[in-house]
Coordinates of C-alpha atoms in Angstrom, one line a residue:
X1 CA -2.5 2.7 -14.9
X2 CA -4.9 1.0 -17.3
X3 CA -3.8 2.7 -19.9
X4 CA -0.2 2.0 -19.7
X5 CA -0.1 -1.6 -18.2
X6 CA -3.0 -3.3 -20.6
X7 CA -1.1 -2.6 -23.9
X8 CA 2.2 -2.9 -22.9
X9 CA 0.6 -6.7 -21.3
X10 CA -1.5 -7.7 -24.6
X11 CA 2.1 -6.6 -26.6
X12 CA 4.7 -9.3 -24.1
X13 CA 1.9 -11.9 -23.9
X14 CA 1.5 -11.8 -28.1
X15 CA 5.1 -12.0 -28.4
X16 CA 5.3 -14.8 -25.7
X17 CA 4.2 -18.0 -27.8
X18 CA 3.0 -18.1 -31.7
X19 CA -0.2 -17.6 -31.4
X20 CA -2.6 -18.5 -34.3
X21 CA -3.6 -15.3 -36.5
X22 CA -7.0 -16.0 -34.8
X23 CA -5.4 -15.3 -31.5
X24 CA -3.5 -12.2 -33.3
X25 CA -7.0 -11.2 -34.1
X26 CA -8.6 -11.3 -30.4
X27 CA -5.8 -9.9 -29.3
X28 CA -6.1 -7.2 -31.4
X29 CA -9.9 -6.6 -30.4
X30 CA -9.0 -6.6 -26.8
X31 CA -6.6 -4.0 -27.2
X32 CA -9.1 -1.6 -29.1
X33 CA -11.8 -2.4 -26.4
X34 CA -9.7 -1.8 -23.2
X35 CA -7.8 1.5 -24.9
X36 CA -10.6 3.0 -26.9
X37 CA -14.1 1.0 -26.8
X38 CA -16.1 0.1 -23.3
X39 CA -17.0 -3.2 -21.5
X40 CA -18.4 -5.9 -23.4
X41 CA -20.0 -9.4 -22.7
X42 CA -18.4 -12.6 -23.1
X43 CA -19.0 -14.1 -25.9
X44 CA -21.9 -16.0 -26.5
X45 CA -20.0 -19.9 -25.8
X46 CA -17.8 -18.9 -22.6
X47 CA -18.8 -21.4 -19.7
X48 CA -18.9 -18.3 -17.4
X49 CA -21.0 -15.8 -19.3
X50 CA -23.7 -16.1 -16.9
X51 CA -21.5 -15.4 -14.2
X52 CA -20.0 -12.3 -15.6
X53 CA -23.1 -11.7 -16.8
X54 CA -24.5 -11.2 -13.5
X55 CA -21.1 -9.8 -12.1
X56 CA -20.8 -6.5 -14.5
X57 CA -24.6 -5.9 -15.4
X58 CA -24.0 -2.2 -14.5
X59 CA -20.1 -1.8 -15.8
X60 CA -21.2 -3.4 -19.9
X61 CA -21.4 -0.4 -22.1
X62 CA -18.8 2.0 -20.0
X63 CA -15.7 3.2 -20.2
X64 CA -13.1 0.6 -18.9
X65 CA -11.9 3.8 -16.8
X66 CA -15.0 4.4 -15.3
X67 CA -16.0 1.1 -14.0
X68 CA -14.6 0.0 -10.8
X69 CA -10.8 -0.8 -10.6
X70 CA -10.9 -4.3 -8.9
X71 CA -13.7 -5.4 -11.3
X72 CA -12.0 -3.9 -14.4
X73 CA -8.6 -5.7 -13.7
X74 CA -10.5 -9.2 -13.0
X75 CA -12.7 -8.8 -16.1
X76 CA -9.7 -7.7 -18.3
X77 CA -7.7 -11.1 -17.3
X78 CA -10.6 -13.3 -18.0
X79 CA -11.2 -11.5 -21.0
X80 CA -7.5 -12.3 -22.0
X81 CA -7.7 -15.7 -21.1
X82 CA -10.3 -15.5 -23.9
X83 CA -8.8 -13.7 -26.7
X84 CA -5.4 -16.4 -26.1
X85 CA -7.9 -19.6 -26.3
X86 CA -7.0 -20.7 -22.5
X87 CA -10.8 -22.3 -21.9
X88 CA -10.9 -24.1 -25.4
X89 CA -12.1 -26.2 -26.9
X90 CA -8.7 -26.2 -29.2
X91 CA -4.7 -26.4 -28.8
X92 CA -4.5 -23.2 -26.6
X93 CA -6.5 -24.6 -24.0
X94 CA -5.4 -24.8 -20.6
X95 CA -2.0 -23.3 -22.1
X96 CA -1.1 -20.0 -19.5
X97 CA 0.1 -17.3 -20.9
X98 CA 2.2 -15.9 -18.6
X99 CA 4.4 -19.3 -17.7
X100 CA 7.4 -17.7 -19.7
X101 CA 8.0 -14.9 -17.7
X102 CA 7.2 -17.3 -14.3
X103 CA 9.9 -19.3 -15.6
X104 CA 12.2 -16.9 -16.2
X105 CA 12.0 -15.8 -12.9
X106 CA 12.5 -19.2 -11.8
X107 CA 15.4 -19.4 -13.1
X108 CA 17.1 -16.3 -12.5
X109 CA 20.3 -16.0 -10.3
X110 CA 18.6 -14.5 -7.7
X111 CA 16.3 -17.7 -7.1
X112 CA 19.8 -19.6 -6.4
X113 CA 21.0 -16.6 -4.1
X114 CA 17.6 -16.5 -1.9
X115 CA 17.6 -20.6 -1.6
X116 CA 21.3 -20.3 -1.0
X117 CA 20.7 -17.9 2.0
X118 CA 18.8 -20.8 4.0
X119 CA 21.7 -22.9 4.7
X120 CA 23.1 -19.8 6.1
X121 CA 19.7 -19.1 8.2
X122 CA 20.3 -23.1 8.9
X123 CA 22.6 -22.5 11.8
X124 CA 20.9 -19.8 13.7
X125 CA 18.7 -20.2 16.5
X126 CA 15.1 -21.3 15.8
X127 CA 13.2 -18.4 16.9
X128 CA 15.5 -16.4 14.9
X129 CA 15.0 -18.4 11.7
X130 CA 11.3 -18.1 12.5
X131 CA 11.8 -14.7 11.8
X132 CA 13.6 -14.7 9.4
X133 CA 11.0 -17.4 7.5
X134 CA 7.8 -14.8 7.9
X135 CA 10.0 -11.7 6.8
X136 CA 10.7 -13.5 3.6
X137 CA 7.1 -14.4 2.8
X138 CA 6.5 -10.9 3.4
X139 CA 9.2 -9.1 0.9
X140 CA 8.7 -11.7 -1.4
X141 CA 5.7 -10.2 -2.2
X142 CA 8.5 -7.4 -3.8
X143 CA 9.1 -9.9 -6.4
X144 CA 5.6 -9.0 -8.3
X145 CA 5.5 -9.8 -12.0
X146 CA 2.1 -7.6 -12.7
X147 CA 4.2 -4.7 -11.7
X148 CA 7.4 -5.2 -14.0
X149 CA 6.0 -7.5 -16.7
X150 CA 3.8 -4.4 -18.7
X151 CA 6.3 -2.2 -17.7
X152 CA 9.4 -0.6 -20.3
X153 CA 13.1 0.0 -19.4
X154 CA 14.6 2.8 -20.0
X155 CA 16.3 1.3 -23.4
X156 CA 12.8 0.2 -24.6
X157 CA 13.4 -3.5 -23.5
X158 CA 11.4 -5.2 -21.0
X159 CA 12.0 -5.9 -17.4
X160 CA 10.4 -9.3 -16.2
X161 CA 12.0 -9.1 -13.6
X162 CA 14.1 -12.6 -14.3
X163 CA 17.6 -10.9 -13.8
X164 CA 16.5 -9.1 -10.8
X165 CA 16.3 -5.6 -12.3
X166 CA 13.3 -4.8 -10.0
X167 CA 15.4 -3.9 -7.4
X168 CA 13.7 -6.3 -4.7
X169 CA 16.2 -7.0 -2.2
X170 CA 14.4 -9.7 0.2
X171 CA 16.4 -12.5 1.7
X172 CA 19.8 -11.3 0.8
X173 CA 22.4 -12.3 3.0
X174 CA 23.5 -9.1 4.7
X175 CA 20.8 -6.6 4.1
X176 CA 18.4 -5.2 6.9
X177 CA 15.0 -5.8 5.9
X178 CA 12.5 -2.3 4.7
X179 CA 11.0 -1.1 7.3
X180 CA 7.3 -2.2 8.5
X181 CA 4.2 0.1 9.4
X182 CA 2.9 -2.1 11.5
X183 CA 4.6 -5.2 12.8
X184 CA 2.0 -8.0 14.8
X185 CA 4.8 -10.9 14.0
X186 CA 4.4 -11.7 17.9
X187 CA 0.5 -11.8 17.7
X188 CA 1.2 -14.0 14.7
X189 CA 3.3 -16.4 16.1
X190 CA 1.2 -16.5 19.5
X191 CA -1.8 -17.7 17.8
X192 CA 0.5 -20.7 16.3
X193 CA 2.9 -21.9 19.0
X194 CA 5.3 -24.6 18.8
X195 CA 3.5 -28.1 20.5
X196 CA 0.0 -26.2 20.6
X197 CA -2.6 -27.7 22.8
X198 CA -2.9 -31.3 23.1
X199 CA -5.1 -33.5 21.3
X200 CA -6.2 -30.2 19.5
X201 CA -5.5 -30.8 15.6
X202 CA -4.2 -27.1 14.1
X203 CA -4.7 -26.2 11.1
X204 CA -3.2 -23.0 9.2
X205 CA -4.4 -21.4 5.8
X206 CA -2.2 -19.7 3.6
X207 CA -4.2 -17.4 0.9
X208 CA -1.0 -16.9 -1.8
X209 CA -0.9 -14.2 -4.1
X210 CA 2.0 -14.7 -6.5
X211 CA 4.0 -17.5 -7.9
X212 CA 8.2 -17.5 -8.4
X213 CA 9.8 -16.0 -6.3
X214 CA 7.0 -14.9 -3.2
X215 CA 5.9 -18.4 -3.7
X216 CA 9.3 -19.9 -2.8
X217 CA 8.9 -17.9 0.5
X218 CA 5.9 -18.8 1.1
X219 CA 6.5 -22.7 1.0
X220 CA 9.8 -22.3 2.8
X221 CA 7.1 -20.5 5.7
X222 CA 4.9 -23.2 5.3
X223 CA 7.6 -26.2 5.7
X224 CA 8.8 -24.4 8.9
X225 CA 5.2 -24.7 10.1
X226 CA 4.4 -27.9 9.3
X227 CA 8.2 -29.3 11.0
X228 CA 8.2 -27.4 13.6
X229 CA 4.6 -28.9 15.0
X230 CA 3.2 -25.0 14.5
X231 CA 1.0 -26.6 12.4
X232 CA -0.7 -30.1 12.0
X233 CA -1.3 -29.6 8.3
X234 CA -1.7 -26.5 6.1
X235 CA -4.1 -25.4 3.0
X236 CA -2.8 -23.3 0.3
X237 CA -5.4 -21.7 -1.5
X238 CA -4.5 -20.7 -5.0
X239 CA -5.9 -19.2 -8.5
X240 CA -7.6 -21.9 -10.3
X241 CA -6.6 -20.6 -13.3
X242 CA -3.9 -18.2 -14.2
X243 CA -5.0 -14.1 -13.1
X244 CA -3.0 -10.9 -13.5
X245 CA 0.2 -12.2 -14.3
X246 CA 2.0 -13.7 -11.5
X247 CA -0.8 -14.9 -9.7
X248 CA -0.2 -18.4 -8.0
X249 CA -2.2 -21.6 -9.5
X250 CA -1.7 -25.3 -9.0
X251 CA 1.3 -25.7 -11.7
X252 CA 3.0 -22.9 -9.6
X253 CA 3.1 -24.5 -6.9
X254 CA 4.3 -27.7 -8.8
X255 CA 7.2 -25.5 -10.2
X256 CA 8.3 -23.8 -7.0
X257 CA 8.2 -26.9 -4.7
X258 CA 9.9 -28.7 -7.7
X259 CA 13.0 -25.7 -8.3
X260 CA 13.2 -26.5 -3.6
X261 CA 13.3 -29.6 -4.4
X262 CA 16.2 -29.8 -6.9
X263 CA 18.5 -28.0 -4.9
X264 CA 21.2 -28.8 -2.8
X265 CA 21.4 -28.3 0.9
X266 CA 18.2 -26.5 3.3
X267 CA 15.9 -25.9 0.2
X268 CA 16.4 -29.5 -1.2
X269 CA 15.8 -30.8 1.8
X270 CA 12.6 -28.1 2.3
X271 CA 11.5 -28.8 -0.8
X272 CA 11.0 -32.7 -0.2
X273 CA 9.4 -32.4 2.7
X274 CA 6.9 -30.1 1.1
X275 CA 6.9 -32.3 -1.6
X276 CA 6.2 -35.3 0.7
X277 CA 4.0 -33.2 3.3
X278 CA 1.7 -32.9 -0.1
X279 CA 1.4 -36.7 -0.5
X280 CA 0.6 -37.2 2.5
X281 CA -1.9 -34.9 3.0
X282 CA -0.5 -32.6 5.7
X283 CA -0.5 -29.7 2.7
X284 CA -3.7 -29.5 0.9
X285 CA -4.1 -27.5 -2.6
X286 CA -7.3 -25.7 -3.1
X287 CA -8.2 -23.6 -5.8
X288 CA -11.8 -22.5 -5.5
X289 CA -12.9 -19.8 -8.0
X290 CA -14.0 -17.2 -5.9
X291 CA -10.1 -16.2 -5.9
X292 CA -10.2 -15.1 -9.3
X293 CA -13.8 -12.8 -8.7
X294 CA -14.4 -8.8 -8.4
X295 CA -15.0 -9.0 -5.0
X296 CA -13.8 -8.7 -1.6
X297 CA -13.8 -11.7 1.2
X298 CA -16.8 -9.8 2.6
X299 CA -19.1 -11.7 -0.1
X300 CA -17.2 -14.6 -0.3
X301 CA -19.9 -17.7 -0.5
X302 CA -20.7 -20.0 2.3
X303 CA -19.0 -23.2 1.4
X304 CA -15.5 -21.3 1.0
X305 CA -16.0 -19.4 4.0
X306 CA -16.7 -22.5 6.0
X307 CA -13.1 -23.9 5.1
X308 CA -12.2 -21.2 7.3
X309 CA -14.1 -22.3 10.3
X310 CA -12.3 -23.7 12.5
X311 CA -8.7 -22.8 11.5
X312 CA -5.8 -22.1 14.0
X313 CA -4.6 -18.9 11.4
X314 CA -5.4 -17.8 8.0
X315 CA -2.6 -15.7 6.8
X316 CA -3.4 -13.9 3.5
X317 CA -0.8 -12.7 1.1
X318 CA -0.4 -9.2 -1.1
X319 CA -1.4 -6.3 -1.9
X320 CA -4.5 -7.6 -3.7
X321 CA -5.3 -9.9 -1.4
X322 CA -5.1 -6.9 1.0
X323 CA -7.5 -4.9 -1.1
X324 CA -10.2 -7.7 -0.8
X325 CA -9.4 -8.3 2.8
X326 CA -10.2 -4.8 4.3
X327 CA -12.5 -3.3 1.2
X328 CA -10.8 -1.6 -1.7
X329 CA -11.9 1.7 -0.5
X330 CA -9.1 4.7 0.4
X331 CA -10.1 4.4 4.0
X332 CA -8.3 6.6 6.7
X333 CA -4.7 5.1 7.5
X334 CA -6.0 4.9 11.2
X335 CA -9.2 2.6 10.7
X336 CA -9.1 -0.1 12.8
X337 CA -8.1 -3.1 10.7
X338 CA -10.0 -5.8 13.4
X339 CA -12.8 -3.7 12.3
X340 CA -12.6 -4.4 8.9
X341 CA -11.9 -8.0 9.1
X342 CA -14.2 -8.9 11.4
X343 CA -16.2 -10.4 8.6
X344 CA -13.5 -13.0 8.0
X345 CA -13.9 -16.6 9.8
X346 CA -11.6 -17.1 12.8
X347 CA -7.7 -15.5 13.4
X348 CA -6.1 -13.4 10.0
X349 CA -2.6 -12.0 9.6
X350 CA -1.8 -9.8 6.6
X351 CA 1.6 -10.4 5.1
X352 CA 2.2 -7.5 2.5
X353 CA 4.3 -5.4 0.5
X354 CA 2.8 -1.4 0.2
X355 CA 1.7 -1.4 -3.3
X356 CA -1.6 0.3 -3.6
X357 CA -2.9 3.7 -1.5
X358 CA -5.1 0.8 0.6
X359 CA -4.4 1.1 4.0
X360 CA -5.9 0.6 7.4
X361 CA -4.6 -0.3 10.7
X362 CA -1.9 2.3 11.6
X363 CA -1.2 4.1 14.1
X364 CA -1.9 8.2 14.0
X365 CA 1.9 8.7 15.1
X366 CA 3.1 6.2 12.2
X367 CA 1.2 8.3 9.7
X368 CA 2.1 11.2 10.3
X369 CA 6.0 10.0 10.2
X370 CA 5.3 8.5 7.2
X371 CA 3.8 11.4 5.5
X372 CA 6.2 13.9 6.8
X373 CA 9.3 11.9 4.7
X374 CA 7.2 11.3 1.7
X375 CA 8.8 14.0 0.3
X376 CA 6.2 13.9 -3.0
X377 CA 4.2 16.8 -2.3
X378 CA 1.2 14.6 -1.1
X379 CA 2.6 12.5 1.8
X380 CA 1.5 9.2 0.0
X381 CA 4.4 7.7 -1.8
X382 CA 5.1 4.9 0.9
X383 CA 1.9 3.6 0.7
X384 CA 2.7 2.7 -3.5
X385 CA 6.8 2.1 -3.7
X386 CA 6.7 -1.0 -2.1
X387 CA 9.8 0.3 0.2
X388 CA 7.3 -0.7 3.1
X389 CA 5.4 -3.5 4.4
X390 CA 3.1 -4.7 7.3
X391 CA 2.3 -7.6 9.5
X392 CA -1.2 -6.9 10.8
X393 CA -3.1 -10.0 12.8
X394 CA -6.7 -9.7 14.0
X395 CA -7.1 -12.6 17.0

């Protein structure tokens, strides 16, 4: 996968802004390294070459295939945040390089369709737009740039996924959702009901994973939360700077509750709550840096893992986020996923789309359905198509 997706990424990012032949030039050297050389250092003036110092002590001087996959991916983001100028000093910085393909996405038909769909989802019963609100922060994590930016058509052009060629079909009027391994929507909800306990302030976290069009989901969740007194106020934790490609950050957000905003009818109105809920203070923003690091929440430091304490529900979004959750490890299918999250502060649901073998959770009968219609000789392509997803909650 490294092979493929880093070239064909350093290739749509080059081509994505005029970049200064001393960009070209990085560019170029991080291709070579990441194809053909090993692991390198930061340079010698990155702020954070102490950090990664520390961080890949043991990977430097190795093959970028034989180093750990969660730490290779992080380090080869940073590393291209380098190589386009992102951290300055200069007229690259702060500049993201994958905000023309997030905008593209944005503005694709399908964005229209799926806002569209809620004044539809308007005049159903509220338990059933509940529902309908957490399945479409789950299958928007379909909509996943990382996996169709880097990725050729079959004509040689590029699908990013803006005209809705990557065959995600969440919150289309009319169509039965894919179906879920494991499904704890009800231990979910439980742990968040409408009116709460009195005098007892609620608060819900929502861990994103990518911007565009999962992040529109996830804010329409989040409004439905925060208006229907599920929640006294929410914190969405995002990238504070831009990682893999369609990773959420603080402009995302901006963008997404902006596009709700400007539309007509349930998402205008969504949007300007969400839009007001963040001026008043009921939905917070947080970025804190441990989102973009080769690790899972296991080691996550003190002072993030204390903004946990205390919270009525954390729910954590992706694949990824997934991976970090439970341990990027191929555990057994069946391992209990309470187990493996019993490491994180208070109540977690995972909302996410199967796109990595990572899986825990299931039940023996499940698997062995599951393996049985594979049908790809080793029982495992449902774990990677992204034709499944789960709701798991530890209490």
């Amino acid at each position: 996968m490294l092979a493929e997706r880093h070239p064909a990424l350093i290739e749509q990012v080059r081509d994505a802004f005029p970049w200064s032949p001393e960009r070209h030039r990085a560019l170029d050297a991080l291709l070579r390294s990441s194809t053909e050389g090993v692991v390198e250092p930061l340079g010698p003036h990155a702020h954070d070459r102490e950090r990664w110092d520390a961080w890949g002590a043991e990977h430097f001087g190795r093959s970028w295939f034989d180093v750990p996959f969660l730490w290779a991916e992080s380090y080869f983001y940073r590393l291209l945040l380098e190589a386009v100028g992102y951290f300055g000093p200069g007229p690259w910085q702060g500049i993201d390089p994958f905000a023309p393909f997030k905008r593209a996405e944005l503005r694709g038909s399908l964005v229209d369709d799926e806002l569209a769909a809620l004044d539809v989802l308007a005049r159903r019963p509220v338990a059933e737009r509940a529902a309908a609100y957490l399945q479409g922060s789950l299958w928007g994590n379909r909509a996943d740039l990382s996996f169709t930016v880097g990725s050729r058509t079959a004509d040689g052009g590029t699908d990013d996924g803006s005209d809705g060629s990557d065959g995600s079909t969440e919150a289309r009027s009319g169509e039965d959702p894919p179906p879920l391994v494991a499904d704890g929507s009800e231990a979910l909800w439980s742990l968040v009901p409408t009116g709460g306990s009195p005098g007892a302030a609620r608060t819900v976290h929502v861990i994103a994973d990518n911007s565009g069009r999962e992040l529109i989901p996830d804010l329409v969740l989040i409004d439905h939360l925060l208006e229907s007194g599920r929640a006294d106020d929410v914190v969405l934790h995002v990238k504070p700077y831009p990682y893999y490609v369609s990773d959420a950050t603080m402009a995302d957000v901006v963008d997404c509750a902006r596009r709700l905003a400007q539309a007509s009818g349930e998402a205008g109105e969504a949007g300007r709550r969400l839009w007001a809920a963040m001026g008043d203070g009921r939905l917070a923003v947080r970025a804190h840096g441990f989102f973009c690091a080769p690790f899972p929440y296991a080691e996550m430091p003190d002072e993030l893992r204390r903004q946990f304490d205390g919270a009525a529900l954390t729910i954590v979004k992706g694949d990824l986020n997934y991976r970090r959750l439970v341990g990027d490890r191929l555990w057994s299918p069946t391992t209990s996923f309470a187990g493996l999250t019993a490491h994180f502060p208070g109540p977690v649901a995972a909302l996410r789309t199967l796109k990595s073998d990572v899986i825990v959770g299931l039940e023996p009968r499940t698997v062995a359905r599951l393996e049985d219609a594979a049908g790809d000789g080793t029982g495992r392509a449902w774990r990677t198509s992204g034709t499944h997803g789960l709701v798991q909650v530890r209490t």
